Short mmCIF file of C-alpha atoms in Angstrom, two decimals:
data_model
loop_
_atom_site.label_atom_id
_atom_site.label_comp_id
_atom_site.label_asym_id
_atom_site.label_seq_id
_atom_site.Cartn_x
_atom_site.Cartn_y
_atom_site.Cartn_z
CA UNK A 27 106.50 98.85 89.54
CA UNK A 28 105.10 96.78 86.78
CA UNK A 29 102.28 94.14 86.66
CA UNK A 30 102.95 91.33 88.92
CA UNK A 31 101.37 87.93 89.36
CA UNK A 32 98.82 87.81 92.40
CA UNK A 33 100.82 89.09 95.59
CA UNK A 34 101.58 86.19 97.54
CA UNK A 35 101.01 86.74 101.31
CA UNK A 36 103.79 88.32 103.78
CA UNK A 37 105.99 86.47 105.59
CA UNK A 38 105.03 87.23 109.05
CA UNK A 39 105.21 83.42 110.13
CA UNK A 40 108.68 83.17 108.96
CA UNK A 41 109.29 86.67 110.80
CA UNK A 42 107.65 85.23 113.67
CA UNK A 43 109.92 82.11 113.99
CA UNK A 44 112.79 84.00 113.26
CA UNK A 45 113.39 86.49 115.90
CA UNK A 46 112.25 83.87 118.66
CA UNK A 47 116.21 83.25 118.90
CA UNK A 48 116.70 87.09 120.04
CA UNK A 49 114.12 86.03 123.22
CA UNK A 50 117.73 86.25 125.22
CA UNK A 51 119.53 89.31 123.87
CA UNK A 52 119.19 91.73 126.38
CA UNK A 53 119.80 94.17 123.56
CA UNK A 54 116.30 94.03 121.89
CA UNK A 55 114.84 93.86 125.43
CA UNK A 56 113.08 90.35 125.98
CA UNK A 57 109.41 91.94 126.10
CA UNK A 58 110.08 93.81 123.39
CA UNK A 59 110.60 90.21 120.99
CA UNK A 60 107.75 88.46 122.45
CA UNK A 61 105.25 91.50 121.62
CA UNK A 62 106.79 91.52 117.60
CA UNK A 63 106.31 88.18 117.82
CA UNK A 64 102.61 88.61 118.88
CA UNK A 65 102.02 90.74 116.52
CA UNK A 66 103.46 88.95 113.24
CA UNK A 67 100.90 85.23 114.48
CA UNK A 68 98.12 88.16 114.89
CA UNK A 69 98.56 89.69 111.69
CA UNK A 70 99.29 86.27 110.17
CA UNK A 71 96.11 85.52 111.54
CA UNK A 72 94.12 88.23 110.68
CA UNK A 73 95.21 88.13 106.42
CA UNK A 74 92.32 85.62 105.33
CA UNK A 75 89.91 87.96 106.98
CA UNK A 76 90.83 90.84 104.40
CA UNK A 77 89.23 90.71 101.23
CA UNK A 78 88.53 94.00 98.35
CA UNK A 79 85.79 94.69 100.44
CA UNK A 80 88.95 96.72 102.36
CA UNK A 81 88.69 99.37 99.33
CA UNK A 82 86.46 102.09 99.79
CA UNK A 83 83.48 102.11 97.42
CA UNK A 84 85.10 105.10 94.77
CA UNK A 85 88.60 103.71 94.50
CA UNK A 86 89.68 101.11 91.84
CA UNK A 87 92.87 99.46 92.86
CA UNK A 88 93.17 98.64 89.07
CA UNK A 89 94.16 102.14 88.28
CA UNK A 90 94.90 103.49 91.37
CA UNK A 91 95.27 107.26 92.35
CA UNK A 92 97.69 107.37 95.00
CA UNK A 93 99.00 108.13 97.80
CA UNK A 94 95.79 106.90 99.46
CA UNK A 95 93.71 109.25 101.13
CA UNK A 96 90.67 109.26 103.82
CA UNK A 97 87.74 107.06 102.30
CA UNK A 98 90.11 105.03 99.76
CA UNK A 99 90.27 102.17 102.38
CA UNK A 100 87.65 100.89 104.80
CA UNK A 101 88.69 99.40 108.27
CA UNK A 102 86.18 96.81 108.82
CA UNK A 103 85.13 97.67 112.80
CA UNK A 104 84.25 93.83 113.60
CA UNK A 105 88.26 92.68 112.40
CA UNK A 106 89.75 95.82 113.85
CA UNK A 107 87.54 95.21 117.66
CA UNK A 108 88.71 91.34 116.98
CA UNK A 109 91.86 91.53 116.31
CA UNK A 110 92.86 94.83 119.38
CA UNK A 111 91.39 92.54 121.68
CA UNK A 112 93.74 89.82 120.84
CA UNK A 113 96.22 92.60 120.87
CA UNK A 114 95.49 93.49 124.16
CA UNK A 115 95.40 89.98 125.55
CA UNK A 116 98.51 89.11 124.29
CA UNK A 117 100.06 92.59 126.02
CA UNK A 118 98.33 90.77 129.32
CA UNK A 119 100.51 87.83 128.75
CA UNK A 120 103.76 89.62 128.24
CA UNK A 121 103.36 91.37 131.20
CA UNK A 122 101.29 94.51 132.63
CA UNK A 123 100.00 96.55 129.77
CA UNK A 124 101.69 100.04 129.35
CA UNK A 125 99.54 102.38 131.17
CA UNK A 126 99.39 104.84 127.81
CA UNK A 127 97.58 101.71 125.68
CA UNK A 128 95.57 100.58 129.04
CA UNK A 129 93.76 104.36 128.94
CA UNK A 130 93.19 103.97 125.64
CA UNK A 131 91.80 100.60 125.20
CA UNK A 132 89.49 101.57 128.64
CA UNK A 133 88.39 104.86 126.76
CA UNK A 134 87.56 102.45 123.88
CA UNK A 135 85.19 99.96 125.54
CA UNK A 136 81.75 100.22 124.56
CA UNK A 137 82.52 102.45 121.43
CA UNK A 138 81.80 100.14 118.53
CA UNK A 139 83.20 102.29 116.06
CA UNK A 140 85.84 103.62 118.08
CA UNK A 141 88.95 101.93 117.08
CA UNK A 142 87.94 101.56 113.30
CA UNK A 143 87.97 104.93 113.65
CA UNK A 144 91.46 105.47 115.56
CA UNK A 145 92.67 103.43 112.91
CA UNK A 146 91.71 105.49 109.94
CA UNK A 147 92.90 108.91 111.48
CA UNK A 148 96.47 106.86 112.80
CA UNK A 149 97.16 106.29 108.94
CA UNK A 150 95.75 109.46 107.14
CA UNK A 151 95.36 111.77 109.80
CA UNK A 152 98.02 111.55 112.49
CA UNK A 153 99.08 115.22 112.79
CA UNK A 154 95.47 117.04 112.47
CA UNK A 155 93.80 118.68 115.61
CA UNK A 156 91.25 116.20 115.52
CA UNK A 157 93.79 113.62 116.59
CA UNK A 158 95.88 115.51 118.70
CA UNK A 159 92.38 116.53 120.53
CA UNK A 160 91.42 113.48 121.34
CA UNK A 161 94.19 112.28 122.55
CA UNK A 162 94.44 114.71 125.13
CA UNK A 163 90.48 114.21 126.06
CA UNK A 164 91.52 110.23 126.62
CA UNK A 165 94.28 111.16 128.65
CA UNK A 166 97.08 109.02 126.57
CA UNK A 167 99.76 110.62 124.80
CA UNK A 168 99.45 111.42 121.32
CA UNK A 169 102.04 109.04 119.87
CA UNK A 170 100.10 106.24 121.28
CA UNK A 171 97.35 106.59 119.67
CA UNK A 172 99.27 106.73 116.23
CA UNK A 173 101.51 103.93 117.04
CA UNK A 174 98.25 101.67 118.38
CA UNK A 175 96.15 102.60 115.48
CA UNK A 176 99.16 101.91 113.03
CA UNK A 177 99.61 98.30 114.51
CA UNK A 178 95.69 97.36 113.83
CA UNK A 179 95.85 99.00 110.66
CA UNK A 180 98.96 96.74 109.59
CA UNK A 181 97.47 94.03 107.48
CA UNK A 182 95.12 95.96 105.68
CA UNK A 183 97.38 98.82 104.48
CA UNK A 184 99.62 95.61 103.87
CA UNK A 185 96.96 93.90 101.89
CA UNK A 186 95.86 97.02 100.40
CA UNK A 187 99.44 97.47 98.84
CA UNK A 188 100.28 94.29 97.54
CA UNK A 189 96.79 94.26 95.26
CA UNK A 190 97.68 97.79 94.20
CA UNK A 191 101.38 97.90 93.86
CA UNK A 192 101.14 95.53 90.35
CA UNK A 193 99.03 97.61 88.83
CA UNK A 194 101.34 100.77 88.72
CA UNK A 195 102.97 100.81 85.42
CA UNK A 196 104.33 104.99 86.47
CA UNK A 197 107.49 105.77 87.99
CA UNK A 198 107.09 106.96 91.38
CA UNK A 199 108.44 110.03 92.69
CA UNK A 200 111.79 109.52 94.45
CA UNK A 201 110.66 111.00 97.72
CA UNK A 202 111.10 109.51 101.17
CA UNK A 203 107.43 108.93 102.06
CA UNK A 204 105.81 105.71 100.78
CA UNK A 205 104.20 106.31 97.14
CA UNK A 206 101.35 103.90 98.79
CA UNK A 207 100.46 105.25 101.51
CA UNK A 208 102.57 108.07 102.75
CA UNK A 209 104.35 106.91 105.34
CA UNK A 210 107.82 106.97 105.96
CA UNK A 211 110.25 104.22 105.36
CA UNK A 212 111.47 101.99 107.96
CA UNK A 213 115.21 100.90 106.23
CA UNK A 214 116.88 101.05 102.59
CA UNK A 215 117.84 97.32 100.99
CA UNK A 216 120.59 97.94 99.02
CA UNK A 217 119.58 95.02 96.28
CA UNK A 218 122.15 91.97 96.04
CA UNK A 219 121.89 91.28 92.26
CA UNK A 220 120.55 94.62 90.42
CA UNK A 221 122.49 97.08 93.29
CA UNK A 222 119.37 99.34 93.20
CA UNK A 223 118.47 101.11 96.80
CA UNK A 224 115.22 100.63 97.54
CA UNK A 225 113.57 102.39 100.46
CA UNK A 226 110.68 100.10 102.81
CA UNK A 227 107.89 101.70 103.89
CA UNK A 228 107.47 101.39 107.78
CA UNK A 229 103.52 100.78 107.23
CA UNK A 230 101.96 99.02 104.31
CA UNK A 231 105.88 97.38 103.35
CA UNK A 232 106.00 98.42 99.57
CA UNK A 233 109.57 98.74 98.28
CA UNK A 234 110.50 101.95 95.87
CA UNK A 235 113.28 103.36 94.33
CA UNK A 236 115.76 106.04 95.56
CA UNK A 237 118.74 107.96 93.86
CA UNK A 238 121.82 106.38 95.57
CA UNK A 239 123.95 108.28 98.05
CA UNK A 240 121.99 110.84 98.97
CA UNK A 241 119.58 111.91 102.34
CA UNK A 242 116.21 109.83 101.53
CA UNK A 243 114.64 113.19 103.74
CA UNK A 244 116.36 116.15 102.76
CA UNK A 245 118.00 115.03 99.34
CA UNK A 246 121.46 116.37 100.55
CA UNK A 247 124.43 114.92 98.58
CA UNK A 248 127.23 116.05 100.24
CA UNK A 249 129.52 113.07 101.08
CA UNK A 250 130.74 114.93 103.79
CA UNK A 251 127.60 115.30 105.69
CA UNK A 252 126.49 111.51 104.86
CA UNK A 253 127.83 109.15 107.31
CA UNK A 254 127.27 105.85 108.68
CA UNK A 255 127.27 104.52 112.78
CA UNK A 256 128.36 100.67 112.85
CA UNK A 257 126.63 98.48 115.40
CA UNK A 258 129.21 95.64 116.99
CA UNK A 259 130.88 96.29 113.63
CA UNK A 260 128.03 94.78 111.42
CA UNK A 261 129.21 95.80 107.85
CA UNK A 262 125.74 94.36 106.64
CA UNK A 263 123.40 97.00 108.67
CA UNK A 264 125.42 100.31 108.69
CA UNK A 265 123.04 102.98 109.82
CA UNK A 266 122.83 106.29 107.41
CA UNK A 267 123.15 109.75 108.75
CA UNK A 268 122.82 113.27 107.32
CA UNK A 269 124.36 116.07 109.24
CA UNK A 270 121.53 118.20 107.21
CA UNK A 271 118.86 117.73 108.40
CA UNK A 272 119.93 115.91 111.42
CA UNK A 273 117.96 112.24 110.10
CA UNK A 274 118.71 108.43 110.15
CA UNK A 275 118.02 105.54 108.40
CA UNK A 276 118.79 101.94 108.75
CA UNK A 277 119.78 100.25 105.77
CA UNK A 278 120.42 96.55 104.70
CA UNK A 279 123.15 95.75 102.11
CA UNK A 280 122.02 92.20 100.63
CA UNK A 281 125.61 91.99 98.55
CA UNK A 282 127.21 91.04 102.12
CA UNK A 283 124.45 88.38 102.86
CA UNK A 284 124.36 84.54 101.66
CA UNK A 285 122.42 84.26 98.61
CA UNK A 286 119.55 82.10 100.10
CA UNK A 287 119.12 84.71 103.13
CA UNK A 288 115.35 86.26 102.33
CA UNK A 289 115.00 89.47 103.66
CA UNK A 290 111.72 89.74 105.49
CA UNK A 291 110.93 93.17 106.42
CA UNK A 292 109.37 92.84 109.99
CA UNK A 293 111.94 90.88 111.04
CA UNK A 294 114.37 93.13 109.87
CA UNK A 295 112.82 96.23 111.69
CA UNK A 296 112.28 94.20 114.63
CA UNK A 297 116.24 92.82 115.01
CA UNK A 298 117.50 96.24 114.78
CA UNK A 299 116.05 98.03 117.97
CA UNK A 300 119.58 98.66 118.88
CA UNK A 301 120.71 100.23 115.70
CA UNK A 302 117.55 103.16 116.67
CA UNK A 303 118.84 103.09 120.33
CA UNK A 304 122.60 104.05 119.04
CA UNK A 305 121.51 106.79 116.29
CA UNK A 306 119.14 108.55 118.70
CA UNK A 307 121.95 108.51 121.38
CA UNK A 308 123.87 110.16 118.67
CA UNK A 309 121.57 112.98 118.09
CA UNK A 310 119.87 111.87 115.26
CA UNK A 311 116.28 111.00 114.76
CA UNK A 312 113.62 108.72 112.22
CA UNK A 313 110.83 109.95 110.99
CA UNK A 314 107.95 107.88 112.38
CA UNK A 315 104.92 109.09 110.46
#
């Protein structure tokens, strides 16, 4: 990761107008489009809002000490409150919220702070007591509260990365949690023109490398315990599996696409609900978090 010219913005728009043709695959579940595509015009939306003022008053993005940790970033409460209730009305329009995000967002009303808050402990404290506590006080399951605070904290960890990622001149370590901000990845791109596999972080979207071949979770490399599950035979998306540690990963392999075909990584996540669906009925699982 070398020096890079100023990070353009992400293609959420593109993502957006993309998977509107999946509206009618019963596959991906019709609700389950129309909310991704919610969320890509929201945070499309929300990007001009986000300025430095998103980095927490000790951390220099310049020369960056990473992964990030509690107090590196700030979650403005105003953008966060703004942009959940767009969230929520959006939900309303789809179709009757999930009752899991309904308790939540009621336990929220009235707390300023509140969701500014969920949204700091979603990215850097997910698996503490403190989290796990309050989610049983609200009455919503934990995973909600992770997966709702991850969605408002979207843009900024998104914004966040793409001001930081050009100023790391290091090698990162080849691990399978995000050298950003920790989370895990959500698919490998196997590069079209350089054939390097590059993991995607699920979160903030920053791209690193990993050793080919080999269990992004465990590190196994025995061939024999590495497979692959094909959905509708698509030779482009074959899923990876390690009989290790029992983990999955969905992978892209750009060689087998058209030259011109960008590769926009909500999208991508977002088309592929089915190749999750098949791996978990196979007995394998992703790590979320």
């Amino acid at each position: 990761m070398k020096n890079k010219p100023e990070p353009n913005k992400p293609n959420w728009a593109a993502a957006a107008e993309r998977i509107e043709v999946y509206l009618g695959d019963a596959s991906l579940y019709g609700n389950f489009v129309r909310l991704r595509i919610l969320l890509a015009n929201l945070f499309e939306k929300t990007w001009p809002t986000i300025d430095e003022g998103v980095f927490g008053a000790g951390f220099d993005y310049r020369n960056p000490k990473l992964p990030l940790k509690n107090g590196d970033l700030r979650f403005d409460h105003k953008i966060i409150r703004s942009l959940s209730d767009e969230v929520a009305a959006g939900l309303a329009e789809i179709g009757p919220i999930n009752e899991e995000i309904a308790t939540l967002l009621a336990y929220a009303k009235g707390k300023e702070d509140f969701l500014a808050s969920l949204t700091t402990d979603a990215v850097f404290h997910w698996d503490d007591k403190k989290t796990k506590d309050l989610a049983e006080q609200i009455g919503s399951p934990h995973y909600a509260l992770i997966s709702y605070g991850r969605i408002l904290a979207t843009p900024f960890l998104v914004w966040a990365a793409r001001h930081i990622d050009r100023h790391m001149t290091e090698a990162v370590d080849q691990s399978a949690f995000c050298p950003i901000c920790g989370a895990a990845p959500a698919y490998v791109r196997h590069g079209r023109n350089d054939g390097r596999w590059l993991l995607v972080c699920s979160l903030c979207e920053t791209h690193w490398e990993m050793p080919p071949r080999c269990c992004p979770f465990c590190g196994c490399l025995d061939q024999e315990k590495l497979g692959a599950l094909m959905v509708a035979d698509d030779a482009v998306r074959p899923i990876m599996t390690c009989d290790e540690c029992r983990n999955y990963i969905k992978t892209v392999d750009e060689r087998k696409l058209p030259e011109d075909r960008m590769i926009i990584p909500f999208e991508e996540d977002t088309i592929t609900l089915p190749y999750d669906m098949l791996a978990e009925r196979e007995g394998y699982k992703r790590p979320h978090y």
